[in-house]
mmCIF file of C-alpha atoms in Angstrom:
data_model
loop_
_atom_site.group_PDB
_atom_site.id
_atom_site.type_symbol
_atom_site.label_atom_id
_atom_site.label_comp_id
_atom_site.label_asym_id
_atom_site.label_seq_id
_atom_site.Cartn_x
_atom_site.Cartn_y
_atom_site.Cartn_z
ATOM 1 C CA MET A 287 36.585 -12.548 -19.562
ATOM 2 C CA LEU A 288 38.710 -11.257 -17.413
ATOM 3 C CA ALA A 289 37.836 -8.056 -17.610
ATOM 4 C CA GLY A 290 33.460 -9.371 -16.719
ATOM 5 C CA GLY A 291 34.140 -11.084 -13.893
ATOM 6 C CA ALA A 292 35.814 -8.229 -12.959
ATOM 7 C CA GLY A 293 33.089 -5.713 -13.566
ATOM 8 C CA VAL A 294 30.505 -8.493 -12.237
ATOM 9 C CA ALA A 295 32.600 -8.461 -8.414
ATOM 10 C CA ALA A 296 32.556 -4.875 -8.295
ATOM 11 C CA LEU A 297 28.790 -4.355 -8.753
ATOM 12 C CA ALA A 298 28.491 -6.818 -6.250
ATOM 13 C CA ALA A 299 30.302 -5.048 -4.387
ATOM 14 C CA LEU A 300 29.061 -1.349 -4.696
ATOM 15 C CA ASN A 301 25.499 -3.300 -3.970
ATOM 16 C CA ALA A 302 26.705 -4.522 -0.716
ATOM 17 C CA ALA A 303 28.118 -1.242 0.423
ATOM 18 C CA ILE A 304 25.267 0.210 -0.438
ATOM 19 C CA GLN A 305 22.839 -1.797 1.337
ATOM 20 C CA ARG A 306 25.156 -1.732 4.603
ATOM 21 C CA ASN A 307 25.125 2.108 4.267
ATOM 22 C CA ALA A 308 21.724 2.228 4.500
ATOM 23 C CA SER A 309 20.272 3.467 7.644
ATOM 24 C CA ASP A 310 16.745 1.336 9.449
ATOM 25 C CA PRO A 311 13.565 2.860 8.732
ATOM 26 C CA ASP A 312 12.086 5.100 10.740
ATOM 27 C CA ASP A 313 9.753 2.967 13.152
ATOM 28 C CA SER A 314 8.326 5.847 15.041
ATOM 29 C CA ALA A 315 6.597 7.713 12.209
ATOM 30 C CA LEU A 316 2.917 6.046 14.091
ATOM 31 C CA GLY A 317 2.653 5.842 17.302
ATOM 32 C CA GLY A 318 0.616 2.997 18.964
ATOM 33 C CA GLU A 319 2.040 -0.656 19.533
ATOM 34 C CA ALA A 320 4.626 -2.794 17.752
ATOM 35 C CA HIS A 321 3.190 -6.827 16.714
ATOM 36 C CA PHE A 322 3.937 -9.157 14.472
ATOM 37 C CA PHE A 323 0.917 -11.960 12.771
ATOM 38 C CA ARG A 324 2.948 -15.228 12.033
ATOM 39 C CA TRP A 325 1.576 -15.623 8.623
ATOM 40 C CA LYS A 326 2.532 -18.551 7.193
ATOM 41 C CA HIS A 327 4.643 -17.401 4.789
ATOM 42 C CA GLY A 328 6.378 -14.641 7.412
ATOM 43 C CA ARG A 329 6.313 -12.548 9.935
ATOM 44 C CA VAL A 330 3.885 -9.466 8.983
ATOM 45 C CA PHE A 331 4.765 -6.070 11.565
ATOM 46 C CA TYR A 332 1.973 -4.051 12.549
ATOM 47 C CA LYS A 333 1.043 -1.546 15.428
ATOM 48 C CA ILE A 334 -2.688 -0.958 16.511
ATOM 49 C CA SER A 335 -3.478 1.964 18.421
ATOM 50 C CA GLY A 336 -6.856 3.366 19.650
ATOM 51 C CA ALA A 337 -9.567 2.935 22.192
ATOM 52 C CA GLU A 338 -10.501 -1.145 22.959
ATOM 53 C CA ASN A 339 -13.855 -0.710 20.942
ATOM 54 C CA PRO A 340 -16.192 -3.009 20.051
ATOM 55 C CA GLY A 341 -17.379 -1.729 16.934
ATOM 56 C CA GLN A 342 -15.727 -2.269 13.553
ATOM 57 C CA PRO A 343 -12.095 -1.827 13.677
ATOM 58 C CA LEU A 344 -10.078 0.927 10.729
ATOM 59 C CA VAL A 345 -7.732 -1.389 8.677
ATOM 60 C CA PHE A 346 -4.985 0.701 6.729
ATOM 61 C CA ILE A 347 -2.984 -1.448 3.896
ATOM 62 C CA HIS A 348 -0.293 0.055 1.610
ATOM 63 C CA GLY A 349 0.268 0.322 -1.784
ATOM 64 C CA VAL A 350 3.229 -1.115 -3.856
ATOM 65 C CA GLY A 351 6.593 0.272 -4.369
ATOM 66 C CA ALA A 352 9.254 0.780 -4.144
ATOM 67 C CA GLY A 353 10.030 1.514 -0.530
ATOM 68 C CA THR A 354 6.211 1.356 0.361
ATOM 69 C CA SER A 355 5.007 0.775 4.410
ATOM 70 C CA SER A 356 2.577 1.892 6.331
ATOM 71 C CA PHE A 357 5.180 5.031 6.958
ATOM 72 C CA MET A 358 2.457 6.217 4.251
ATOM 73 C CA TRP A 359 -0.274 6.773 6.780
ATOM 74 C CA ARG A 360 1.322 8.940 9.438
ATOM 75 C CA LYS A 361 -1.157 11.674 9.057
ATOM 76 C CA ASN A 362 -3.782 9.386 9.700
ATOM 77 C CA PHE A 363 -3.282 6.495 11.783
ATOM 78 C CA ASP A 364 -2.764 9.056 15.115
ATOM 79 C CA GLU A 365 -5.267 11.214 14.921
ATOM 80 C CA LEU A 366 -7.523 8.458 13.207
ATOM 81 C CA ALA A 367 -6.576 6.370 16.262
ATOM 82 C CA LYS A 368 -8.679 8.490 18.577
ATOM 83 C CA ASP A 369 -11.889 7.681 17.802
ATOM 84 C CA PHE A 370 -10.928 4.401 16.324
ATOM 85 C CA ARG A 371 -9.100 0.237 16.937
ATOM 86 C CA VAL A 372 -7.156 0.863 13.986
ATOM 87 C CA TYR A 373 -5.156 -1.061 12.174
ATOM 88 C CA ALA A 374 -1.629 -0.673 10.368
ATOM 89 C CA PHE A 375 0.730 -3.775 8.534
ATOM 90 C CA ASP A 376 3.397 -3.999 6.281
ATOM 91 C CA LEU A 377 2.788 -6.251 3.603
ATOM 92 C CA LEU A 378 4.845 -9.278 3.174
ATOM 93 C CA GLY A 379 8.276 -8.092 1.815
ATOM 94 C CA PHE A 380 7.693 -4.462 2.388
ATOM 95 C CA GLY A 381 8.563 -2.373 5.580
ATOM 96 C CA PHE A 382 9.157 -4.924 8.642
ATOM 97 C CA SER A 383 7.864 -7.245 6.927
ATOM 98 C CA ASP A 384 9.561 -10.712 6.555
ATOM 99 C CA LYS A 385 11.370 -10.587 3.152
ATOM 100 C CA PRO A 386 11.711 -14.397 1.558
ATOM 101 C CA ALA A 387 12.816 -14.926 -1.310
ATOM 102 C CA VAL A 388 11.381 -17.499 -2.251
ATOM 103 C CA ALA A 389 8.018 -16.235 -1.457
ATOM 104 C CA PRO A 390 5.143 -17.054 -4.151
ATOM 105 C CA TYR A 391 4.725 -12.985 -4.603
ATOM 106 C CA SER A 392 1.088 -12.480 -6.185
ATOM 107 C CA ALA A 393 -1.718 -10.858 -5.980
ATOM 108 C CA ASP A 394 -3.664 -14.046 -4.666
ATOM 109 C CA LEU A 395 -1.025 -13.668 -2.157
ATOM 110 C CA TYR A 396 -1.971 -10.441 -0.510
ATOM 111 C CA VAL A 397 -5.602 -10.868 -1.233
ATOM 112 C CA GLU A 398 -4.642 -13.882 1.249
ATOM 113 C CA LEU A 399 -2.975 -12.607 3.728
ATOM 114 C CA ILE A 400 -5.392 -9.083 3.846
ATOM 115 C CA THR A 401 -8.131 -12.255 4.470
ATOM 116 C CA ASP A 402 -6.200 -13.517 6.603
ATOM 117 C CA PHE A 403 -4.868 -10.539 8.889
ATOM 118 C CA ILE A 404 -8.764 -8.904 9.314
ATOM 119 C CA ARG A 405 -9.611 -12.630 10.613
ATOM 120 C CA GLU A 406 -7.086 -13.604 12.968
ATOM 121 C CA VAL A 407 -5.802 -9.791 14.168
ATOM 122 C CA SER A 408 -7.909 -7.432 13.731
ATOM 123 C CA GLY A 409 -11.819 -8.990 14.042
ATOM 124 C CA TYR A 410 -15.219 -8.504 13.643
ATOM 125 C CA ALA A 411 -16.401 -6.552 9.636
ATOM 126 C CA ALA A 412 -13.597 -4.005 9.406
ATOM 127 C CA ASN A 413 -13.688 -0.624 7.464
ATOM 128 C CA VAL A 414 -10.854 -0.986 4.984
ATOM 129 C CA ILE A 415 -8.912 2.224 3.787
ATOM 130 C CA ALA A 416 -6.593 0.847 1.097
ATOM 131 C CA SER A 417 -4.620 2.579 -1.699
ATOM 132 C CA SER A 418 -3.347 1.960 -5.259
ATOM 133 C CA LEU A 419 -2.629 -2.129 -5.211
ATOM 134 C CA GLY A 420 -3.114 -2.578 -1.782
ATOM 135 C CA ALA A 421 -7.019 -0.852 -2.824
ATOM 136 C CA ALA A 422 -7.301 -3.731 -5.498
ATOM 137 C CA TYR A 423 -6.354 -6.281 -3.206
ATOM 138 C CA ALA A 424 -8.887 -4.739 -0.313
ATOM 139 C CA ILE A 425 -11.694 -4.939 -3.413
ATOM 140 C CA ARG A 426 -11.285 -8.592 -4.136
ATOM 141 C CA VAL A 427 -11.562 -9.147 -0.089
ATOM 142 C CA ALA A 428 -14.421 -7.521 -0.083
ATOM 143 C CA ASP A 429 -16.241 -9.186 -3.489
ATOM 144 C CA GLU A 430 -14.775 -13.027 -2.063
ATOM 145 C CA HIS A 431 -15.360 -12.350 1.692
ATOM 146 C CA PRO A 432 -18.355 -10.034 2.415
ATOM 147 C CA GLU A 433 -18.597 -10.683 6.373
ATOM 148 C CA LEU A 434 -14.899 -9.520 6.387
ATOM 149 C CA VAL A 435 -15.234 -5.926 5.179
ATOM 150 C CA ASN A 436 -17.568 -4.172 6.427
ATOM 151 C CA ALA A 437 -16.973 -0.741 4.309
ATOM 152 C CA MET A 438 -13.398 0.961 2.245
ATOM 153 C CA ILE A 439 -12.999 3.969 1.468
ATOM 154 C CA LEU A 440 -9.662 3.237 -1.816
ATOM 155 C CA ASN A 441 -7.665 5.394 -2.873
ATOM 156 C CA GLY A 442 -7.294 5.430 -7.384
ATOM 157 C CA PRO A 443 -7.477 1.846 -6.638
ATOM 158 C CA THR A 444 -5.807 -0.424 -9.797
ATOM 159 C CA GLY A 445 -7.292 -3.074 -11.920
ATOM 160 C CA SER A 446 -9.425 -1.282 -14.364
ATOM 161 C CA ASP A 447 -7.796 0.169 -16.960
ATOM 162 C CA SER A 448 -4.260 -0.884 -15.561
ATOM 163 C CA LEU A 449 -2.715 -2.781 -13.677
ATOM 164 C CA ASN A 450 -4.558 -6.127 -14.224
ATOM 165 C CA ARG A 451 -2.624 -7.962 -17.200
ATOM 166 C CA ARG A 452 -0.457 -10.424 -16.535
ATOM 167 C CA PRO A 453 2.843 -11.146 -17.668
ATOM 168 C CA GLY A 454 3.677 -13.109 -20.482
ATOM 169 C CA MET A 455 6.644 -14.660 -21.632
ATOM 170 C CA ALA A 456 8.305 -11.174 -21.355
ATOM 171 C CA GLY A 457 7.632 -10.961 -17.804
ATOM 172 C CA ALA A 458 8.949 -13.681 -16.586
ATOM 173 C CA ALA A 459 12.412 -13.527 -18.761
ATOM 174 C CA PHE A 460 12.386 -10.166 -17.083
ATOM 175 C CA TYR A 461 11.442 -11.139 -13.463
ATOM 176 C CA GLY A 462 14.090 -14.161 -13.578
ATOM 177 C CA LEU A 463 16.496 -11.069 -14.533
ATOM 178 C CA LEU A 464 15.268 -8.521 -11.896
ATOM 179 C CA GLN A 465 15.918 -11.645 -9.983
ATOM 180 C CA SER A 466 19.545 -11.810 -10.979
ATOM 181 C CA PRO A 467 21.734 -11.646 -7.458
ATOM 182 C CA VAL A 468 24.600 -9.193 -9.249
ATOM 183 C CA LEU A 469 22.357 -7.279 -12.397
ATOM 184 C CA GLY A 470 19.241 -7.252 -10.713
ATOM 185 C CA THR A 471 20.788 -5.816 -7.599
ATOM 186 C CA SER A 472 22.406 -3.640 -9.847
ATOM 187 C CA PHE A 473 18.983 -2.038 -11.445
ATOM 188 C CA TYR A 474 17.034 -2.227 -8.381
ATOM 189 C CA ASN A 475 19.885 0.056 -6.535
ATOM 190 C CA VAL A 476 19.545 2.524 -9.215
ATOM 191 C CA MET A 477 15.406 2.727 -9.660
ATOM 192 C CA ALA A 478 15.923 3.014 -5.823
ATOM 193 C CA SER A 479 18.240 5.192 -5.463
ATOM 194 C CA GLU A 480 17.603 8.548 -3.610
ATOM 195 C CA ARG A 481 17.970 10.898 -6.536
ATOM 196 C CA SER A 482 15.467 8.105 -8.708
ATOM 197 C CA ILE A 483 13.166 8.405 -5.423
ATOM 198 C CA ARG A 484 13.008 12.115 -4.988
ATOM 199 C CA ASP A 485 11.925 12.875 -8.709
ATOM 200 C CA TYR A 486 9.858 10.106 -8.568
ATOM 201 C CA ALA A 487 7.975 11.519 -5.586
ATOM 202 C CA ARG A 488 7.904 15.112 -6.941
ATOM 203 C CA GLU A 489 6.851 14.138 -10.211
ATOM 204 C CA ASN A 490 4.062 11.058 -9.624
ATOM 205 C CA LEU A 491 3.222 11.121 -5.957
ATOM 206 C CA PHE A 492 2.650 14.033 -4.829
ATOM 207 C CA TYR A 493 0.826 17.687 -6.726
ATOM 208 C CA ASP A 494 2.969 20.006 -4.305
ATOM 209 C CA HIS A 495 6.636 19.806 -3.731
ATOM 210 C CA ARG A 496 7.387 20.741 -0.359
ATOM 211 C CA ARG A 497 5.475 17.465 0.353
ATOM 212 C CA VAL A 498 8.336 15.421 -0.749
ATOM 213 C CA THR A 499 10.559 15.833 2.445
ATOM 214 C CA ASP A 500 13.901 14.753 3.098
ATOM 215 C CA ARG A 501 12.337 12.587 5.839
ATOM 216 C CA LEU A 502 9.917 11.503 3.456
ATOM 217 C CA VAL A 503 12.942 10.534 1.052
ATOM 218 C CA ALA A 504 15.557 9.313 4.131
ATOM 219 C CA ASN A 505 12.536 7.054 5.151
ATOM 220 C CA LEU A 506 11.794 5.445 0.995
ATOM 221 C CA TYR A 507 15.112 5.313 0.634
ATOM 222 C CA ALA A 508 16.081 3.226 3.849
ATOM 223 C CA THR A 509 13.200 1.047 3.543
ATOM 224 C CA SER A 510 13.816 0.129 0.115
ATOM 225 C CA HIS A 511 17.444 -0.870 0.619
ATOM 226 C CA GLN A 512 16.732 -3.511 3.492
ATOM 227 C CA SER A 513 17.594 -6.782 2.857
ATOM 228 C CA GLY A 514 15.154 -8.937 0.668
ATOM 229 C CA ALA A 515 12.958 -6.065 0.226
ATOM 230 C CA GLN A 516 13.810 -6.182 -3.861
ATOM 231 C CA HIS A 517 12.202 -9.731 -4.648
ATOM 232 C CA ALA A 518 8.258 -8.315 -3.719
ATOM 233 C CA ILE A 519 9.294 -5.100 -6.001
ATOM 234 C CA ALA A 520 10.941 -7.168 -9.121
ATOM 235 C CA ALA A 521 7.160 -9.393 -8.812
ATOM 236 C CA PHE A 522 5.976 -6.133 -9.151
ATOM 237 C CA LEU A 523 7.741 -5.053 -12.124
ATOM 238 C CA ALA A 524 7.247 -8.112 -13.816
ATOM 239 C CA GLY A 525 3.748 -8.081 -13.717
ATOM 240 C CA TYR A 526 2.975 -11.077 -11.500
ATOM 241 C CA LEU A 527 1.579 -8.660 -8.590
ATOM 242 C CA ASN A 528 -0.962 -7.058 -11.292
ATOM 243 C CA THR A 529 -5.009 -8.272 -10.513
ATOM 244 C CA ASP A 530 -8.595 -6.895 -12.494
ATOM 245 C CA THR A 531 -10.593 -5.275 -9.770
ATOM 246 C CA ARG A 532 -13.096 -4.665 -12.928
ATOM 247 C CA SER A 533 -15.204 -7.987 -11.819
ATOM 248 C CA PRO A 534 -15.088 -7.726 -8.039
ATOM 249 C CA PHE A 535 -15.314 -4.569 -8.029
ATOM 250 C CA SER A 536 -18.861 -4.470 -9.919
ATOM 251 C CA ARG A 537 -20.121 -7.065 -8.108
ATOM 252 C CA LEU A 538 -19.384 -5.205 -4.117
ATOM 253 C CA THR A 539 -22.562 -4.535 -2.285
ATOM 254 C CA GLN A 540 -20.304 -2.847 0.577
ATOM 255 C CA PRO A 541 -20.731 1.729 0.815
ATOM 256 C CA VAL A 542 -17.388 1.887 -1.094
ATOM 257 C CA VAL A 543 -16.007 5.957 -1.062
ATOM 258 C CA LEU A 544 -13.242 6.166 -4.238
ATOM 259 C CA VAL A 545 -10.742 9.493 -3.193
ATOM 260 C CA TRP A 546 -8.960 10.988 -6.019
ATOM 261 C CA GLY A 547 -6.119 13.128 -6.633
ATOM 262 C CA LYS A 548 -7.610 15.161 -9.766
ATOM 263 C CA GLN A 549 -4.063 15.887 -11.069
ATOM 264 C CA ASP A 550 -3.250 11.792 -10.792
ATOM 265 C CA SER A 551 -1.579 10.736 -14.124
ATOM 266 C CA THR A 552 -0.162 7.760 -12.904
ATOM 267 C CA THR A 553 -4.158 6.493 -12.485
ATOM 268 C CA PRO A 554 -5.826 9.061 -14.102
ATOM 269 C CA LEU A 555 -9.315 10.461 -12.776
ATOM 270 C CA GLU A 556 -11.207 8.846 -16.020
ATOM 271 C CA GLN A 557 -10.031 5.370 -14.567
ATOM 272 C CA ALA A 558 -12.290 6.701 -11.077
ATOM 273 C CA LEU A 559 -15.302 6.926 -13.854
ATOM 274 C CA SER A 560 -14.543 3.632 -14.690
ATOM 275 C CA LEU A 561 -15.281 2.255 -11.513
ATOM 276 C CA VAL A 562 -18.852 4.240 -11.186
ATOM 277 C CA ALA A 563 -20.241 3.388 -13.951
ATOM 278 C CA LEU A 564 -19.572 -0.364 -12.925
ATOM 279 C CA ASN A 565 -21.066 0.056 -9.448
ATOM 280 C CA PRO A 566 -23.379 2.968 -8.974
ATOM 281 C CA ARG A 567 -23.828 2.462 -5.513
ATOM 282 C CA ALA A 568 -19.791 4.011 -4.909
ATOM 283 C CA ARG A 569 -19.198 7.051 -4.327
ATOM 284 C CA LEU A 570 -16.204 9.659 -5.895
ATOM 285 C CA GLU A 571 -14.771 11.930 -3.664
ATOM 286 C CA VAL A 572 -12.280 13.911 -6.046
ATOM 287 C CA PHE A 573 -9.343 16.310 -4.474
ATOM 288 C CA ASP A 574 -7.998 19.234 -6.550
ATOM 289 C CA TYR A 575 -4.030 19.725 -6.447
ATOM 290 C CA CYS A 576 -3.460 16.279 -5.045
ATOM 291 C CA ARG A 577 -1.834 13.387 -7.238
ATOM 292 C CA MET A 578 -1.197 9.909 -6.239
ATOM 293 C CA MET A 579 -1.310 10.948 -2.128
ATOM 294 C CA PRO A 580 -4.203 12.551 -0.669
ATOM 295 C CA GLU A 581 -4.194 11.044 2.346
ATOM 296 C CA GLN A 582 -0.657 12.939 3.170
ATOM 297 C CA GLU A 583 -1.238 15.724 0.886
ATOM 298 C CA GLN A 584 -4.203 16.884 2.778
ATOM 299 C CA PRO A 585 -4.876 14.700 5.250
ATOM 300 C CA GLU A 586 -7.536 17.299 7.059
ATOM 301 C CA LYS A 587 -9.810 16.516 4.771
ATOM 302 C CA PHE A 588 -9.119 12.903 4.029
ATOM 303 C CA ASN A 589 -9.725 12.235 8.279
ATOM 304 C CA SER A 590 -12.604 14.287 8.424
ATOM 305 C CA LEU A 591 -14.209 11.942 5.394
ATOM 306 C CA VAL A 592 -12.688 9.014 7.376
ATOM 307 C CA TYR A 593 -14.852 10.453 10.076
ATOM 308 C CA ALA A 594 -17.495 11.138 7.762
ATOM 309 C CA ASN A 595 -18.226 7.868 6.970
ATOM 310 C CA PHE A 596 -16.357 5.654 8.851
ATOM 311 C CA LEU A 597 -17.525 7.177 12.548
ATOM 312 C CA ALA A 598 -21.610 7.001 13.102
ATOM 313 C CA ARG A 599 -21.212 2.724 11.255
ATOM 314 C CA SER A 600 -18.924 1.884 13.688
ATOM 315 C CA ALA A 601 -20.410 3.913 16.669
ATOM 316 C CA ALA A 602 -23.708 1.792 15.641
ATOM 317 C CA ALA A 603 -22.145 -1.585 14.898
ATOM 318 C CA GLY A 604 -20.476 -1.882 18.549
ATOM 319 C CA SER A 605 -23.806 -1.402 20.084
ATOM 320 C CA GLU A 606 -24.420 -4.718 18.150
ATOM 321 C CA PHE A 607 -21.970 -6.472 19.654
#
């Protein structure tokens, strides 16, 4: 018992040292003005940029994973701000947003957050660019509140053949373990170590390993080691952030472009084909030599796609207001 107690104490000390020694995330990756949306579950950090435009704003929604945040849009945000009013926010529990331990982290929470952000912050019917689980939540928002979403570009949305099941008893038990202050934090620190982040990025996020820069790894590591960052990830790993997008996607009437990395093994291209089968109005754009991050791996092509699909529509909408 003494040995076990000493081991737990040593783990706790190591966890505290890891968090204490982590540097601050990069808050200059995106230009524009920094603000906080005071939401009912906590403050939500966002950046805003671009000329005032009475047309539809462009709202970026990042995916879910250790260290993820609006930083992922750094190769798109400033470029697109030249012609759009752009907003990029950090989901609750991520980036610079609050990370409350007791928040009801779930897919429903994020669907509600995106809904409230568009309605109360960006305004109008937004053009949405979203990635992975963030794209899955955007699909539900567009289905449940079609007046808020004008059109979407969705980066490998989940919820058709993967990440669409709610957790059972095993998931609940795993979530409890992950939330434990010592053992759960220790597991998280191993998963979110600098080496783990670099290896995961090279094996899953990017086809071109040169994209896995020291700056990228440093930001993911720093962001993932802010106080409370493990809470939302624990809910993700336990399955509480999963959502089924098949029925909502089949009902969408808004213009939708699906963007997929041809070499994405995490959310394979077959899932894109199943979504198009559900809603033939959706259009698929496949990025070759690309995995999960087309907006970063081929930013020029991605930004051109945004211009081609949103600029004329936004200008036409602006003339109506």
